[in-house]
Amino acid sequence: MTRTTPELACPIAPVVDIVFSRWTTPILWALNESGRQRFVELERRIATITPKVLTQRLRQLERDGLVVRTYHAEVPPRVEYEISELGRSLGPLFASLAEWSPHLDEVEQARAAYDSRSSAK
């Protein structure tokens, strides 16, 4: 049997790693839906994220080209974040996932059925 890299076995794996990291989708969703935002606005919108993690994710998203950071040299300094064109190109993917979300009820039912079978053993 020939072994292959994960990327060759599943060519979408690198995309999933980039787009579906723990906090990436909520950040991109917020920027796509609400437009340019300051750090504090994002922090309020994604209430469960810590400032440290938000900073790390924003830096990674900027590095990946999915978010644009704009620094305004004024007193006090102001920084704004917005989704880039590359990030916006993920819109159809997010729309497809949103269309699939009604199936989450079926997933919950499947989990409950599985858990009841597993606990009966």
PDB file of N, CA and C in Angstrom, residues 10-59:
ATOM      1  N   CYS A  10      -6.495  14.349   0.624  1.00  0.00           N
ATOM      2  CA  CYS A  10      -7.659  15.226   0.714  1.00  0.00           C
ATOM      3  C   CYS A  10      -7.204  16.644   0.392  1.00  0.00           C
ATOM      4  N   PRO A  11      -7.369  17.077  -0.860  1.00  0.00           N
ATOM      5  CA  PRO A  11      -6.826  18.375  -1.268  1.00  0.00           C
ATOM      6  C   PRO A  11      -7.461  19.578  -0.567  1.00  0.00           C
ATOM      7  N   ILE A  12      -8.592  19.377   0.113  1.00  0.00           N
ATOM      8  CA  ILE A  12      -9.171  20.519   0.825  1.00  0.00           C
ATOM      9  C   ILE A  12      -8.631  20.653   2.249  1.00  0.00           C
ATOM     10  N   ALA A  13      -7.826  19.702   2.705  1.00  0.00           N
ATOM     11  CA  ALA A  13      -7.294  19.739   4.069  1.00  0.00           C
ATOM     12  C   ALA A  13      -6.573  21.054   4.390  1.00  0.00           C
ATOM     13  N   PRO A  14      -5.706  21.567   3.508  1.00  0.00           N
ATOM     14  CA  PRO A  14      -5.049  22.843   3.830  1.00  0.00           C
ATOM     15  C   PRO A  14      -6.042  24.005   3.929  1.00  0.00           C
ATOM     16  N   VAL A  15      -7.092  23.971   3.119  1.00  0.00           N
ATOM     17  CA  VAL A  15      -8.124  25.015   3.176  1.00  0.00           C
ATOM     18  C   VAL A  15      -8.848  24.942   4.516  1.00  0.00           C
ATOM     19  N   VAL A  16      -9.195  23.735   4.933  1.00  0.00           N
ATOM     20  CA  VAL A  16      -9.877  23.541   6.212  1.00  0.00           C
ATOM     21  C   VAL A  16      -8.987  24.038   7.352  1.00  0.00           C
ATOM     22  N   ASP A  17      -7.688  23.750   7.290  1.00  0.00           N
ATOM     23  CA  ASP A  17      -6.766  24.208   8.329  1.00  0.00           C
ATOM     24  C   ASP A  17      -6.749  25.733   8.432  1.00  0.00           C
ATOM     25  N   ILE A  18      -6.791  26.421   7.303  1.00  0.00           N
ATOM     26  CA  ILE A  18      -6.752  27.888   7.292  1.00  0.00           C
ATOM     27  C   ILE A  18      -8.085  28.477   7.728  1.00  0.00           C
ATOM     28  N   VAL A  19      -9.156  28.040   7.111  1.00  0.00           N
ATOM     29  CA  VAL A  19     -10.456  28.685   7.276  1.00  0.00           C
ATOM     30  C   VAL A  19     -11.177  28.268   8.548  1.00  0.00           C
ATOM     31  N   PHE A  20     -10.986  27.031   8.985  1.00  0.00           N
ATOM     32  CA  PHE A  20     -11.790  26.542  10.098  1.00  0.00           C
ATOM     33  C   PHE A  20     -10.996  26.373  11.385  1.00  0.00           C
ATOM     34  N   SER A  21      -9.948  27.153  11.551  1.00  0.00           N
ATOM     35  CA  SER A  21      -9.271  27.195  12.845  1.00  0.00           C
ATOM     36  C   SER A  21     -10.261  27.738  13.865  1.00  0.00           C
ATOM     37  N   ARG A  22     -10.030  27.462  15.107  1.00  0.00           N
ATOM     38  CA  ARG A  22     -10.994  27.707  16.195  1.00  0.00           C
ATOM     39  C   ARG A  22     -11.752  29.031  16.104  1.00  0.00           C
ATOM     40  N   TRP A  23     -11.083  30.142  15.926  1.00  0.00           N
ATOM     41  CA  TRP A  23     -11.750  31.442  15.967  1.00  0.00           C
ATOM     42  C   TRP A  23     -11.823  32.127  14.613  1.00  0.00           C
ATOM     43  N   THR A  24     -11.304  31.509  13.578  1.00  0.00           N
ATOM     44  CA  THR A  24     -11.264  32.150  12.264  1.00  0.00           C
ATOM     45  C   THR A  24     -12.655  32.445  11.721  1.00  0.00           C
ATOM     46  N   THR A  25     -13.531  31.456  11.731  1.00  0.00           N
ATOM     47  CA  THR A  25     -14.848  31.684  11.123  1.00  0.00           C
ATOM     48  C   THR A  25     -15.653  32.769  11.842  1.00  0.00           C
ATOM     49  N   PRO A  26     -15.694  32.808  13.185  1.00  0.00           N
ATOM     50  CA  PRO A  26     -16.444  33.915  13.793  1.00  0.00           C
ATOM     51  C   PRO A  26     -15.864  35.291  13.459  1.00  0.00           C
ATOM     52  N   ILE A  27     -14.543  35.390  13.390  1.00  0.00           N
ATOM     53  CA  ILE A  27     -13.918  36.673  13.063  1.00  0.00           C
ATOM     54  C   ILE A  27     -14.252  37.070  11.629  1.00  0.00           C
ATOM     55  N   LEU A  28     -14.054  36.147  10.692  1.00  0.00           N
ATOM     56  CA  LEU A  28     -14.346  36.459   9.293  1.00  0.00           C
ATOM     57  C   LEU A  28     -15.824  36.747   9.085  1.00  0.00           C
ATOM     58  N   TRP A  29     -16.678  35.989   9.762  1.00  0.00           N
ATOM     59  CA  TRP A  29     -18.120  36.208   9.653  1.00  0.00           C
ATOM     60  C   TRP A  29     -18.466  37.629  10.133  1.00  0.00           C
ATOM     61  N   ALA A  30     -17.927  38.005  11.297  1.00  0.00           N
ATOM     62  CA  ALA A  30     -18.208  39.334  11.857  1.00  0.00           C
ATOM     63  C   ALA A  30     -17.727  40.443  10.930  1.00  0.00           C
ATOM     64  N   LEU A  31     -16.533  40.288  10.374  1.00  0.00           N
ATOM     65  CA  LEU A  31     -16.007  41.321   9.477  1.00  0.00           C
ATOM     66  C   LEU A  31     -16.774  41.360   8.160  1.00  0.00           C
ATOM     67  N   ASN A  32     -17.192  40.211   7.684  1.00  0.00           N
ATOM     68  CA  ASN A  32     -17.950  40.169   6.435  1.00  0.00           C
ATOM     69  C   ASN A  32     -19.343  40.770   6.617  1.00  0.00           C
ATOM     70  N   GLU A  33     -19.983  40.452   7.737  1.00  0.00           N
ATOM     71  CA  GLU A  33     -21.353  40.912   7.984  1.00  0.00           C
ATOM     72  C   GLU A  33     -21.413  42.383   8.399  1.00  0.00           C
ATOM     73  N   SER A  34     -20.444  42.829   9.193  1.00  0.00           N
ATOM     74  CA  SER A  34     -20.524  44.170   9.785  1.00  0.00           C
ATOM     75  C   SER A  34     -19.505  45.154   9.234  1.00  0.00           C
ATOM     76  N   GLY A  35     -18.651  44.708   8.340  1.00  0.00           N
ATOM     77  CA  GLY A  35     -17.668  45.612   7.756  1.00  0.00           C
ATOM     78  C   GLY A  35     -16.508  45.914   8.687  1.00  0.00           C
ATOM     79  N   ARG A  36     -15.798  46.980   8.362  1.00  0.00           N
ATOM     80  CA  ARG A  36     -14.595  47.381   9.101  1.00  0.00           C
ATOM     81  C   ARG A  36     -14.917  47.603  10.571  1.00  0.00           C
ATOM     82  N   GLN A  37     -14.037  47.061  11.432  1.00  0.00           N
ATOM     83  CA  GLN A  37     -14.268  47.176  12.869  1.00  0.00           C
ATOM     84  C   GLN A  37     -12.964  47.383  13.611  1.00  0.00           C
ATOM     85  N   ARG A  38     -13.090  48.035  14.737  1.00  0.00           N
ATOM     86  CA  ARG A  38     -11.953  48.165  15.636  1.00  0.00           C
ATOM     87  C   ARG A  38     -11.857  46.910  16.495  1.00  0.00           C
ATOM     88  N   PHE A  39     -10.703  46.728  17.114  1.00  0.00           N
ATOM     89  CA  PHE A  39     -10.454  45.547  17.941  1.00  0.00           C
ATOM     90  C   PHE A  39     -11.545  45.370  18.996  1.00  0.00           C
ATOM     91  N   VAL A  40     -11.875  46.451  19.705  1.00  0.00           N
ATOM     92  CA  VAL A  40     -12.855  46.391  20.789  1.00  0.00           C
ATOM     93  C   VAL A  40     -14.227  45.974  20.252  1.00  0.00           C
ATOM     94  N   GLU A  41     -14.578  46.432  19.066  1.00  0.00           N
ATOM     95  CA  GLU A  41     -15.862  46.049  18.475  1.00  0.00           C
ATOM     96  C   GLU A  41     -15.899  44.546  18.186  1.00  0.00           C
ATOM     97  N   LEU A  42     -14.810  44.039  17.637  1.00  0.00           N
ATOM     98  CA  LEU A  42     -14.724  42.595  17.389  1.00  0.00           C
ATOM     99  C   LEU A  42     -14.785  41.815  18.697  1.00  0.00           C
ATOM    100  N   GLU A  43     -14.078  42.309  19.688  1.00  0.00           N
ATOM    101  CA  GLU A  43     -14.047  41.648  20.990  1.00  0.00           C
ATOM    102  C   GLU A  43     -15.454  41.575  21.599  1.00  0.00           C
ATOM    103  N   ARG A  44     -16.232  42.645  21.455  1.00  0.00           N
ATOM    104  CA  ARG A  44     -17.611  42.651  21.966  1.00  0.00           C
ATOM    105  C   ARG A  44     -18.501  41.714  21.164  1.00  0.00           C
ATOM    106  N   ARG A  45     -18.311  41.713  19.858  1.00  0.00           N
ATOM    107  CA  ARG A  45     -19.146  40.893  18.969  1.00  0.00           C
ATOM    108  C   ARG A  45     -18.908  39.398  19.208  1.00  0.00           C
ATOM    109  N   ILE A  46     -17.657  39.028  19.492  1.00  0.00           N
ATOM    110  CA  ILE A  46     -17.300  37.627  19.753  1.00  0.00           C
ATOM    111  C   ILE A  46     -16.984  37.533  21.242  1.00  0.00           C
ATOM    112  N   ALA A  47     -17.998  37.542  22.039  1.00  0.00           N
ATOM    113  CA  ALA A  47     -17.875  37.738  23.490  1.00  0.00           C
ATOM    114  C   ALA A  47     -17.006  36.701  24.193  1.00  0.00           C
ATOM    115  N   THR A  48     -16.908  35.491  23.670  1.00  0.00           N
ATOM    116  CA  THR A  48     -16.197  34.439  24.400  1.00  0.00           C
ATOM    117  C   THR A  48     -14.707  34.358  24.066  1.00  0.00           C
ATOM    118  N   ILE A  49     -14.215  35.199  23.175  1.00  0.00           N
ATOM    119  CA  ILE A  49     -12.796  35.166  22.803  1.00  0.00           C
ATOM    120  C   ILE A  49     -12.004  36.079  23.737  1.00  0.00           C
ATOM    121  N   THR A  50     -10.815  35.647  24.123  1.00  0.00           N
ATOM    122  CA  THR A  50      -9.963  36.486  24.969  1.00  0.00           C
ATOM    123  C   THR A  50      -9.202  37.475  24.086  1.00  0.00           C
ATOM    124  N   PRO A  51      -8.798  38.620  24.638  1.00  0.00           N
ATOM    125  CA  PRO A  51      -8.029  39.589  23.854  1.00  0.00           C
ATOM    126  C   PRO A  51      -6.748  38.985  23.265  1.00  0.00           C
ATOM    127  N   LYS A  52      -6.075  38.145  24.035  1.00  0.00           N
ATOM    128  CA  LYS A  52      -4.831  37.520  23.565  1.00  0.00           C
ATOM    129  C   LYS A  52      -5.094  36.653  22.332  1.00  0.00           C
ATOM    130  N   VAL A  53      -6.130  35.821  22.403  1.00  0.00           N
ATOM    131  CA  VAL A  53      -6.443  34.934  21.284  1.00  0.00           C
ATOM    132  C   VAL A  53      -6.930  35.745  20.081  1.00  0.00           C
ATOM    133  N   LEU A  54      -7.737  36.773  20.319  1.00  0.00           N
ATOM    134  CA  LEU A  54      -8.200  37.617  19.211  1.00  0.00           C
ATOM    135  C   LEU A  54      -7.014  38.262  18.503  1.00  0.00           C
ATOM    136  N   THR A  55      -6.062  38.746  19.270  1.00  0.00           N
ATOM    137  CA  THR A  55      -4.850  39.339  18.686  1.00  0.00           C
ATOM    138  C   THR A  55      -4.098  38.312  17.838  1.00  0.00           C
ATOM    139  N   GLN A  56      -3.909  37.122  18.396  1.00  0.00           N
ATOM    140  CA  GLN A  56      -3.196  36.070  17.659  1.00  0.00           C
ATOM    141  C   GLN A  56      -3.911  35.705  16.368  1.00  0.00           C
ATOM    142  N   ARG A  57      -5.222  35.522  16.430  1.00  0.00           N
ATOM    143  CA  ARG A  57      -5.995  35.124  15.235  1.00  0.00           C
ATOM    144  C   ARG A  57      -5.993  36.231  14.194  1.00  0.00           C
ATOM    145  N   LEU A  58      -6.136  37.484  14.631  1.00  0.00           N
ATOM    146  CA  LEU A  58      -6.114  38.593  13.672  1.00  0.00           C
ATOM    147  C   LEU A  58      -4.761  38.678  12.972  1.00  0.00           C
ATOM    148  N   ARG A  59      -3.686  38.478  13.711  1.00  0.00           N
ATOM    149  CA  ARG A  59      -2.346  38.491  13.098  1.00  0.00           C
ATOM    150  C   ARG A  59      -2.206  37.365  12.069  1.00  0.00           C
TER     151      ARG A  59
END
